[in-house]
Short mmCIF file of C-alpha atoms in Angstrom, two decimals:
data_model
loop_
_atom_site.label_atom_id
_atom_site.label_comp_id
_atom_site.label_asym_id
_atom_site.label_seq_id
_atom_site.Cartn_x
_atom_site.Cartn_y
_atom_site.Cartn_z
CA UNK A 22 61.49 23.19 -86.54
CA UNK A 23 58.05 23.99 -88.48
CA UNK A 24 56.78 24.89 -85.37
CA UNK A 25 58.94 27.59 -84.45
CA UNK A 26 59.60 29.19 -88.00
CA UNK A 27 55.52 29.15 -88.13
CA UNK A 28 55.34 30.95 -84.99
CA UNK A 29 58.03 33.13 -85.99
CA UNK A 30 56.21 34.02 -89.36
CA UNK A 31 52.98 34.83 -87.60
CA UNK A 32 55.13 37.06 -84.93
CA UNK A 33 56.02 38.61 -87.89
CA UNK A 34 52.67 39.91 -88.57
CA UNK A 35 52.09 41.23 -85.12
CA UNK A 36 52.91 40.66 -81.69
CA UNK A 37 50.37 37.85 -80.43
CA UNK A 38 49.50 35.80 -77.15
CA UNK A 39 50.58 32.24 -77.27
CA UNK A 40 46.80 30.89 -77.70
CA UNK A 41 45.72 33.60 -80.36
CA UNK A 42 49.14 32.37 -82.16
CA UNK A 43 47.67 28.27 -81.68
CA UNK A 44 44.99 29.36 -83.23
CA UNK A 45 45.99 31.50 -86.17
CA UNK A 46 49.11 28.46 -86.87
CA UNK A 47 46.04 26.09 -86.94
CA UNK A 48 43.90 28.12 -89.53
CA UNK A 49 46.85 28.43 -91.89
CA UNK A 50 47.99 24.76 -92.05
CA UNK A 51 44.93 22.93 -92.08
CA UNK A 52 43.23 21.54 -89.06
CA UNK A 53 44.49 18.22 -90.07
CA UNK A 54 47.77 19.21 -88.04
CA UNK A 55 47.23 19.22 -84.35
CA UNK A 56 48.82 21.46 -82.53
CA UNK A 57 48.87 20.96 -78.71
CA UNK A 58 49.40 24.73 -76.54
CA UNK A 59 52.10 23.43 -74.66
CA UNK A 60 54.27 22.93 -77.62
CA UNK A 61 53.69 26.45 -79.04
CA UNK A 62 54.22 27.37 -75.27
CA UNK A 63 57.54 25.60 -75.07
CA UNK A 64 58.40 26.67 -78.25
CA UNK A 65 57.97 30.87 -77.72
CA UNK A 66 59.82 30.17 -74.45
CA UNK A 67 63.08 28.86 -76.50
CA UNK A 68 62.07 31.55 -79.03
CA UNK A 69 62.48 34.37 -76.37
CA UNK A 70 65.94 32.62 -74.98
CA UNK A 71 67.55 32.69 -78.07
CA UNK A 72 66.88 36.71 -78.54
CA UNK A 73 64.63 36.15 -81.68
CA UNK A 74 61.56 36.91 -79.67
CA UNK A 75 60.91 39.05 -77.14
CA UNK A 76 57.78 39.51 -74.40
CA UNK A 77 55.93 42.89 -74.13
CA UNK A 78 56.90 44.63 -70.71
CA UNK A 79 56.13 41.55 -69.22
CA UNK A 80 56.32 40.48 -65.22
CA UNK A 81 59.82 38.33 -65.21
CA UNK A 82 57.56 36.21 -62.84
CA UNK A 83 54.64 35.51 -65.42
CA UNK A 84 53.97 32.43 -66.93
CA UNK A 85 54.49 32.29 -71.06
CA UNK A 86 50.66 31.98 -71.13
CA UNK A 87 50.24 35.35 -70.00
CA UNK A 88 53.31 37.21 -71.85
CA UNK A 89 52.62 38.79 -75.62
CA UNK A 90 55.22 38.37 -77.61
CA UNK A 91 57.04 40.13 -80.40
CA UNK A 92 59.93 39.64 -83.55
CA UNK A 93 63.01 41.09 -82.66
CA UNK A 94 65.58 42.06 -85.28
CA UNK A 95 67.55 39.16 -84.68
CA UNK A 96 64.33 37.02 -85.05
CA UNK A 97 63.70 38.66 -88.62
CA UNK A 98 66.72 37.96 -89.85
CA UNK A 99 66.72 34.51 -88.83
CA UNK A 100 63.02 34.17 -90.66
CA UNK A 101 64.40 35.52 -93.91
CA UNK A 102 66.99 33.43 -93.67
CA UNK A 103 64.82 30.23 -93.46
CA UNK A 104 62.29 31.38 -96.23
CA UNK A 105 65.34 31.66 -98.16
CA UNK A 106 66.52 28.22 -97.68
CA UNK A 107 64.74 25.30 -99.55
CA UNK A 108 63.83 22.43 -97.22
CA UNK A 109 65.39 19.18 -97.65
CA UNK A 110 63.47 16.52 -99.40
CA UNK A 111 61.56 13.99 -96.99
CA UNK A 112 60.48 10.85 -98.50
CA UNK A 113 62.95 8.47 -97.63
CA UNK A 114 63.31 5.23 -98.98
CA UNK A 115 62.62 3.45 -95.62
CA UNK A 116 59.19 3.80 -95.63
CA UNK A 117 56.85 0.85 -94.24
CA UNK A 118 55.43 0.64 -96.95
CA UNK A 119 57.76 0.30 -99.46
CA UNK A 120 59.58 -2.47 -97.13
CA UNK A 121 56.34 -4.09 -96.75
CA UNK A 122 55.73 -4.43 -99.97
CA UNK A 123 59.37 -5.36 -100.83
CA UNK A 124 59.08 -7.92 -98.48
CA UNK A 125 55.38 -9.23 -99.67
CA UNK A 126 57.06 -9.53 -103.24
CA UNK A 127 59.77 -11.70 -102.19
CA UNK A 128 58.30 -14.08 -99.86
CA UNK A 129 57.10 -17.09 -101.60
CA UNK A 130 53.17 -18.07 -100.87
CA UNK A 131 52.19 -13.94 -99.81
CA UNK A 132 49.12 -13.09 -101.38
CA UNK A 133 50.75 -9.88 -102.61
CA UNK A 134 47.59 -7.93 -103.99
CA UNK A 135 45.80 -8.47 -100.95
CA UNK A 136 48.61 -6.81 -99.21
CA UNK A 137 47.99 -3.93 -101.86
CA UNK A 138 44.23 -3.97 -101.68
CA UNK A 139 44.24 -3.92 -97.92
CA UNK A 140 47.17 -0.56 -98.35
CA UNK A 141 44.51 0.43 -101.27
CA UNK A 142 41.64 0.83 -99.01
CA UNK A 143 43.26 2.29 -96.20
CA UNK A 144 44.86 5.57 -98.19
CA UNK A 145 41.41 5.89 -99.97
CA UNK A 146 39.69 6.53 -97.00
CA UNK A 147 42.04 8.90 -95.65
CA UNK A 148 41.51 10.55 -99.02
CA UNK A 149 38.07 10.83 -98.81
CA UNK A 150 38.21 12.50 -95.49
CA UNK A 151 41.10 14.62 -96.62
CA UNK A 152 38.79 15.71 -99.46
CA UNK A 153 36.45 16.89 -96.92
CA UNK A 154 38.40 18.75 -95.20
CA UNK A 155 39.13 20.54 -98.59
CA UNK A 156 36.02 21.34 -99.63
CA UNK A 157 35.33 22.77 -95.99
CA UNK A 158 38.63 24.76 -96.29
CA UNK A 159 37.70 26.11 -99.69
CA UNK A 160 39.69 29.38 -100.47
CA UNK A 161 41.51 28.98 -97.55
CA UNK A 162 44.92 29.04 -96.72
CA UNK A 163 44.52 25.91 -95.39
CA UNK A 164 43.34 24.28 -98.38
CA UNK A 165 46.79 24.08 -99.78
CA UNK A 166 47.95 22.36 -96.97
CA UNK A 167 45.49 20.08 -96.90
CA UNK A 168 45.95 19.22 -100.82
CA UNK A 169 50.05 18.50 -99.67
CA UNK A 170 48.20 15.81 -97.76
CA UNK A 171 46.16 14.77 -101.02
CA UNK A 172 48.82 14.59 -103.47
CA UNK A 173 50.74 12.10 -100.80
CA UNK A 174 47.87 10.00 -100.75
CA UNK A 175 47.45 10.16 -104.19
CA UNK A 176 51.17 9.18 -105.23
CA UNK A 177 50.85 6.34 -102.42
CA UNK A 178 47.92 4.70 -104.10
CA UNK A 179 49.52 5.63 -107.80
CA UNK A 180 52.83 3.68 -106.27
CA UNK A 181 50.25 0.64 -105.74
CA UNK A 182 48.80 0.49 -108.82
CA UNK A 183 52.48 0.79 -109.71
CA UNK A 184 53.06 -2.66 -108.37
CA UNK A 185 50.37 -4.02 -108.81
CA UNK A 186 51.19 -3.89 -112.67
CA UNK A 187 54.73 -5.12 -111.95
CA UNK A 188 53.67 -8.08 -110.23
CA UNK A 189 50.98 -8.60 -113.12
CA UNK A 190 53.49 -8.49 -115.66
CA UNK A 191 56.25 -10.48 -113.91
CA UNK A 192 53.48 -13.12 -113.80
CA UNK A 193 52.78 -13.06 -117.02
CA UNK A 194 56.50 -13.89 -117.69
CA UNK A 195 56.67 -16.99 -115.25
CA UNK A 196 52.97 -18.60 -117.08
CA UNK A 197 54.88 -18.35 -120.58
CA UNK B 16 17.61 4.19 -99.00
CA UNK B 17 16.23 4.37 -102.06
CA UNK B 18 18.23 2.97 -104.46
CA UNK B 19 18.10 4.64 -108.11
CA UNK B 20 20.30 1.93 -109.78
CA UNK B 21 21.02 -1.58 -108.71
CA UNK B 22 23.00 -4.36 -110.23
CA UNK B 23 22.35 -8.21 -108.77
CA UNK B 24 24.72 -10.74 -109.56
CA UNK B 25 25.35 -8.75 -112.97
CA UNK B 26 27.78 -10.87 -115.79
CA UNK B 27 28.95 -10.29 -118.88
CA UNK B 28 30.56 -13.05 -121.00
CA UNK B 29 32.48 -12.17 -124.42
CA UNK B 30 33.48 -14.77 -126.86
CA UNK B 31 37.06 -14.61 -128.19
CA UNK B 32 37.63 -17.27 -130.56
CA UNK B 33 36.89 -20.34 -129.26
CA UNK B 34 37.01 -19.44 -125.32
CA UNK B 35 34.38 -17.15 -123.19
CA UNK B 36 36.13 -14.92 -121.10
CA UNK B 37 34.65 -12.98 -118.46
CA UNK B 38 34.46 -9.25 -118.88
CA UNK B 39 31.95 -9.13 -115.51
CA UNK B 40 31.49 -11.90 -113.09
CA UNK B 41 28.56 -11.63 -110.43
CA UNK B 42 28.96 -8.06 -109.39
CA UNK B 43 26.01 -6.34 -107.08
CA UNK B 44 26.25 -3.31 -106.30
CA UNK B 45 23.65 -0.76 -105.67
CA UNK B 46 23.92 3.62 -105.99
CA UNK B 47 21.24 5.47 -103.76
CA UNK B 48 19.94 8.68 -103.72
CA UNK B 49 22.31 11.08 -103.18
CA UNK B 50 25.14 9.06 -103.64
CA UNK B 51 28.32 9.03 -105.60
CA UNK B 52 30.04 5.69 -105.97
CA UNK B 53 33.57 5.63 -108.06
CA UNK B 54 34.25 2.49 -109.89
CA UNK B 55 38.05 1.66 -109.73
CA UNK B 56 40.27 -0.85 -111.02
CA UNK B 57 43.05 -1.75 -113.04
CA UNK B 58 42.82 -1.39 -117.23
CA UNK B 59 40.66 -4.41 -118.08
CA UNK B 60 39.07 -4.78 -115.04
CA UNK B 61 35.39 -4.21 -115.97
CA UNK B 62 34.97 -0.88 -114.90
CA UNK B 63 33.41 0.61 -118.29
CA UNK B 64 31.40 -2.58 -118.78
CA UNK B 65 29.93 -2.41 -115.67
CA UNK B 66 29.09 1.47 -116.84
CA UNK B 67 27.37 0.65 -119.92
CA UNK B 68 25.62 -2.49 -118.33
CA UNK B 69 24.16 0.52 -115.96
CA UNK B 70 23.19 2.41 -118.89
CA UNK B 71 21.52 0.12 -120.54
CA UNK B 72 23.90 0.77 -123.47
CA UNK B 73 25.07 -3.14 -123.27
CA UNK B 74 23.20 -6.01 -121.33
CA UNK B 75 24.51 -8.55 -118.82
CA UNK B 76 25.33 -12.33 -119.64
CA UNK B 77 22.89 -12.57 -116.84
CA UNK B 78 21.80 -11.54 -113.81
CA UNK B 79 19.43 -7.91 -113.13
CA UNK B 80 19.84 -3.97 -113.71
CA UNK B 81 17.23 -2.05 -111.64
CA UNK B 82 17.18 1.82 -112.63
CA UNK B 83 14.68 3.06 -110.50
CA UNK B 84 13.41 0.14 -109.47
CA UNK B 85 12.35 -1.21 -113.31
CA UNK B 86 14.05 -4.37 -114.70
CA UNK B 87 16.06 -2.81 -117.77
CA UNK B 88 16.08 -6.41 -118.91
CA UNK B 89 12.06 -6.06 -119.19
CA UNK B 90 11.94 -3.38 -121.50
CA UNK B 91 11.07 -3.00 -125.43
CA UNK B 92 13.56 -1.20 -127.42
CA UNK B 93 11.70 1.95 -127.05
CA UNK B 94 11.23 2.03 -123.92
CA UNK B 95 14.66 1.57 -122.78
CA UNK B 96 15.60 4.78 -125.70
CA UNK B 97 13.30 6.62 -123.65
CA UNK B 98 14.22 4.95 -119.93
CA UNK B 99 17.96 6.49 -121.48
CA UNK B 100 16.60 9.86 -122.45
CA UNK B 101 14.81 10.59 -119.36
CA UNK B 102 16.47 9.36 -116.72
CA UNK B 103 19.91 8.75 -117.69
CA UNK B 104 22.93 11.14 -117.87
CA UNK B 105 25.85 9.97 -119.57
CA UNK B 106 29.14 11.65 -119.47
CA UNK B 107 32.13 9.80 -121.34
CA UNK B 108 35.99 11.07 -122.05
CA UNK B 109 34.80 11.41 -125.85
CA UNK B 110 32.94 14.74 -125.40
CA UNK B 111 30.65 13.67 -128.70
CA UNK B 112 29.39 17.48 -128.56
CA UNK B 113 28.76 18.53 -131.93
CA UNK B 114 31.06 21.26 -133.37
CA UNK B 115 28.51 22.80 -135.79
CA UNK B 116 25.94 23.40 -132.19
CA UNK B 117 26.18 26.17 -129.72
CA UNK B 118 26.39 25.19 -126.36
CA UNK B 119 22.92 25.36 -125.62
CA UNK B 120 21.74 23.64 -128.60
CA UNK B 121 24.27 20.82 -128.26
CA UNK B 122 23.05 20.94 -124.19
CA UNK B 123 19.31 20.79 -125.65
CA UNK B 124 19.56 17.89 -128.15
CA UNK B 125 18.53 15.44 -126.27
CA UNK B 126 15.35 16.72 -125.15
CA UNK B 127 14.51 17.62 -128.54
CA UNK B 128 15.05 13.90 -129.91
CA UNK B 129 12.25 13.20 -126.88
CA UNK B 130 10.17 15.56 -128.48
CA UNK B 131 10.26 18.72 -126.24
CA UNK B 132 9.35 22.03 -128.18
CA UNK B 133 12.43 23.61 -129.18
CA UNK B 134 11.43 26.96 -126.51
CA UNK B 135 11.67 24.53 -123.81
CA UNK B 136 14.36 22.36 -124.78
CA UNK B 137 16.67 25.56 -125.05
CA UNK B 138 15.36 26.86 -121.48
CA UNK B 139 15.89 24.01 -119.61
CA UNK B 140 19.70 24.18 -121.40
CA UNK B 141 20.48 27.39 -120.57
CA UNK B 142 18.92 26.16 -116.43
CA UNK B 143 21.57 23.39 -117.02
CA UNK B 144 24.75 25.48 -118.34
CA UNK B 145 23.94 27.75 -115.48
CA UNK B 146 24.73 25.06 -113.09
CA UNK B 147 27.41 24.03 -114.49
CA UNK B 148 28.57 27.61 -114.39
CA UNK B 149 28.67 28.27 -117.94
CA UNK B 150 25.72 30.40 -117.87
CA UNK B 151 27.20 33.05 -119.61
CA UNK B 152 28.79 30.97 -122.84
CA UNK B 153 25.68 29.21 -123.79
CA UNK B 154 25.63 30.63 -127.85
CA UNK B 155 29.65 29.80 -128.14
CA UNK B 156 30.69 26.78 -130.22
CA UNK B 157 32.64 24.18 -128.90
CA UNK B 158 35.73 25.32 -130.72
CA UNK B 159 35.84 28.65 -129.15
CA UNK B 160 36.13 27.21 -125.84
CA UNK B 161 38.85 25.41 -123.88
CA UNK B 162 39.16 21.53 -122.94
CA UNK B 163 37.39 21.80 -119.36
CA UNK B 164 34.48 24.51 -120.59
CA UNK B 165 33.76 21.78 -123.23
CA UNK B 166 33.48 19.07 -120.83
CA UNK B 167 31.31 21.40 -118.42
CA UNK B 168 28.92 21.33 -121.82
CA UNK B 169 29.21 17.59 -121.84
CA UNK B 170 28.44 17.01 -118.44
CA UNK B 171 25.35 19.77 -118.34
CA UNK B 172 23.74 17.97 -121.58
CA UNK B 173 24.48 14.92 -118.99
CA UNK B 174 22.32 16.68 -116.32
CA UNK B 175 19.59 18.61 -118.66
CA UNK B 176 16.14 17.67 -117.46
CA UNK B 177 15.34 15.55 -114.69
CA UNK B 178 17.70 13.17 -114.76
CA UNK B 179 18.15 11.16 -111.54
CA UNK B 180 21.45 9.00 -112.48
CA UNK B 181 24.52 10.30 -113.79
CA UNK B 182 27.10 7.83 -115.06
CA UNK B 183 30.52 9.20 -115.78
CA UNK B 184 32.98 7.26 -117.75
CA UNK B 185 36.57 8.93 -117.03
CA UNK B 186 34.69 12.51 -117.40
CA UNK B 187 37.93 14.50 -116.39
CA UNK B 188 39.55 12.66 -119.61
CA UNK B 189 42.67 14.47 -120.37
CA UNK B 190 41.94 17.46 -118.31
CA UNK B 191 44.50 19.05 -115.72
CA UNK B 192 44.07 18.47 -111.84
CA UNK B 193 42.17 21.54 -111.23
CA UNK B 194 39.81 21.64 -114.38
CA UNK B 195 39.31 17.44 -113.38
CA UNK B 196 38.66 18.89 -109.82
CA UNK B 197 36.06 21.32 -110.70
CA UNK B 198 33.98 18.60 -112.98
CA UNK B 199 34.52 15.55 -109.61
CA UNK B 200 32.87 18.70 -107.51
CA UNK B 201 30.07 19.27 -110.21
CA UNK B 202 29.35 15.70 -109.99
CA UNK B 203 29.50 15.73 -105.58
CA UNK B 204 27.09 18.97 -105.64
CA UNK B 205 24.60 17.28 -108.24
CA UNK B 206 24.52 14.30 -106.28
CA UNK B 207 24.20 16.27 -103.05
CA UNK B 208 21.33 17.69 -104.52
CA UNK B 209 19.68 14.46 -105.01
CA UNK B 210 21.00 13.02 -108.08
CA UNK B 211 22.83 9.66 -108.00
CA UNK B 212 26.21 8.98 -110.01
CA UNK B 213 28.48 6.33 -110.54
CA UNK B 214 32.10 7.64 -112.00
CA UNK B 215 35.26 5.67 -113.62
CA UNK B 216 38.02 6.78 -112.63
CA UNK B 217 41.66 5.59 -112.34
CA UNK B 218 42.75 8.79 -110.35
CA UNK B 219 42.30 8.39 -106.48
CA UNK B 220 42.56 11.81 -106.20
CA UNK B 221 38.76 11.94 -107.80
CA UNK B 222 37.73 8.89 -106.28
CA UNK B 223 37.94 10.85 -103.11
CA UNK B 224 35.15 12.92 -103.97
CA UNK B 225 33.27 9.87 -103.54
CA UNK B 226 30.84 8.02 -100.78
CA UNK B 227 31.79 4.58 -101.97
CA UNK B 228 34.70 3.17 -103.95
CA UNK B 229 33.89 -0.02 -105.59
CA UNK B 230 37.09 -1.49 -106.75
CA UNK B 231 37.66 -4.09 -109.54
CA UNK B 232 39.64 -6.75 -110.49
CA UNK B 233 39.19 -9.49 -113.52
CA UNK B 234 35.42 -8.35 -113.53
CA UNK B 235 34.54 -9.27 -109.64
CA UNK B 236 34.60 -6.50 -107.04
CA UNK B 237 37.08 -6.98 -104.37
CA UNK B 238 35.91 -6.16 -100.96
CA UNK B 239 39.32 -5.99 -99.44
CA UNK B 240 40.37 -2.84 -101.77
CA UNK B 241 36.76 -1.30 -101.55
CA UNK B 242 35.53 1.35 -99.23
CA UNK B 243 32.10 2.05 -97.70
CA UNK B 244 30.68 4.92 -95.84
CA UNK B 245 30.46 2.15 -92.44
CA UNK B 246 34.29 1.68 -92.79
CA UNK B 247 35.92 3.90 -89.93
CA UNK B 248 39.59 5.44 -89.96
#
């Protein structure tokens, strides 16, 4: 779904070869999110099915790599009407995590915090390389997608702590 | 690697009433060159003990504080004052700038108290507000500014001189995420530079900025919730 609104968006700006469209999608949503060109192909070919694109006089017989492709009306309307609409909330409460630590919690004998320390470490290092990629995308675009990435990894490790003082206090309780 | 401050099997007893408890319990850890290592940790766990241990602001139970390779345990009063003055760069969450200074004169305090001539002391403040990008404030009082240009003041009296190890004691305090940002990225250029720093923090999102995170937990470091440069993804 991302994939073929962002393509849309950028068709929006001007008509654009599949690659030069990989590459441009890449820049704007951070590097961090690959991107294979056989998706984007894939993707302009449904794109041009459903009328919302359309290839510029283009051999029938060419392959989508070699077609340049434009909006069409129907394929601004459709854009507007996505922009307009907000996107449904993600986080779920199914998450690994959150049933791994669930579970850690209620099994007698788990060495809960090492569970956390081990989660701890793990989101801190993908943190620190997330903050690189920041500071390399400084100004960018692609900065603010990158800090989306951040702020999850920061409210994962806040949710730890989180625990962490739940299972400090509930301890606390049981020694009294 | 040459390291600018190392700890070896640093603790820190305190007495409460009748029972010792310990605040820091064997913790090594050593900050090179170039390096910024955030110290982490739940409240209680050590983290701005192990700071002022570093700073030679409070001394371990036992065990050894290298800064620069001297013993900090080794020195006379005096020449830990002046170990501190020269070498040492604090930055805390209390600002302590004084409200009746300029920028530049608050920035050049220290130096004076060493004994610098006040010409000097006020050029090598207005070299260190420039870093800090504040170059163009540096006769405004603290109260004319806002929260994060008065912790930029804080953090370039931190850095005037030659100081080679910056310790950082929740420096974003109660700053917003971008203003916190800009003073974690002060601290990641200086250290880039050659400095070496070791920051407090309870927000991952700083401890990011960092090379190491050394995490702690009833005084000890656990390995298990640490990360080092070696680690891979």
């Amino acid at each position: 779904m991302s994939v073929r609104y962002g393509l849309l968006g950028l068709l929006r700006l001007a008509p654009a070869h599949g690659y030069q469209l990989r590459t441009d999608l890449v820049d704007v949503t951070g590097a961090t999110w690959p991107l294979n060109i056989g998706q984007v192909y894939s993707t302009l070919q449904r794109l041009e099915r459903d009328g919302l694109i359309e290839a510029d006089d283009a051999d029938p017989a060419d392959g989508p790599e070699r077609r340049r492709y434009r909006i069409t009306q129907k394929g601004i309307s459709d854009l507007d009407g996505w922009l307009a609409e907000a996107v449904p909330h993600e986080n779920g409460p199914r998450s690994e995590l959150v049933i791994k630590v669930a579970i850690a919690m209620s099994v007698p004998g788990t060495d809960v915090r090492s569970v956390l320390d081990a989660q701890r470490a793990t989101t801190l290092m993908v943190l620190q390389q997330l903050t690189k990629t920041k500071r390399a995308a400084d100004g960018k675009l692609a900065a603010l997608a990158v800090e989306w990435m951040v702020l999850g990894a920061e409210a994962e490790i806040r949710w730890l702590d989180l625990c962490e003082a739940q299972l400090t206090k509930a301890e606390s309780r049981g020694s009294r | 690697m040459t390291a600018i401050l190392e700890l070896l099997n640093v603790s820190r007893l305190f007495r409460q009433g009748s029972v010792e408890v310990a605040a820091l319990s064997e913790v090594s850890l050593s900050v090179a060159r170039g390096e910024l290592v955030a110290v982490m940790g739940p409240s209680g766990s050590g983290k701005s003990t192990l700071l002022n241990i570093a700073g030679g602001l409070d001394w371990p139970t036992s065990g050894t504080v290298f800064v620069d390779g001297t013993d900090l345990g080794g020195l006379s009063a005096a020449e830990l004052a002046g170990l501190r003055r020269g070498s040492l760069g604090y930055v805390f969450q209390e600002l302590n700038l004084v409200r009746s200074l300029t920028a530049a004169e608050n920035v050049a305090l220290p130096l004076e108290l060493d004994g610098r001539s006040a010409r000097e002391s006020r050029a090598e403040a207005i070299e260190s507000l420039r870093v800090v990008g504040m170059a163009d404030q540096v006769d405004r009082f603290p109260d004319e500014m806002s929260g994060g240009e008065q912790q930029r003041v804080a953090i370039a009296r931190g850095l005037v001189g030659t100081r080679r190890l910056l310790l950082a004691d929740e420096p974003t305090g109660a700053l917003d995420s971008a203003a916190g940002e800009e003073i974690v990225s002060l601290l990641r250029r200086r250290c880039d530079a050659g400095c070496a720093a070791l920051l407090v923090t309870h927000e991952a999102r700083y401890a990011g900025w960092a090379d190491r995170v050394v995490y702690l937990r009833d005084g000890a470091v656990v390995e298990r919730a640490s990360v080092s440069p070696d680690d891979d993804l």
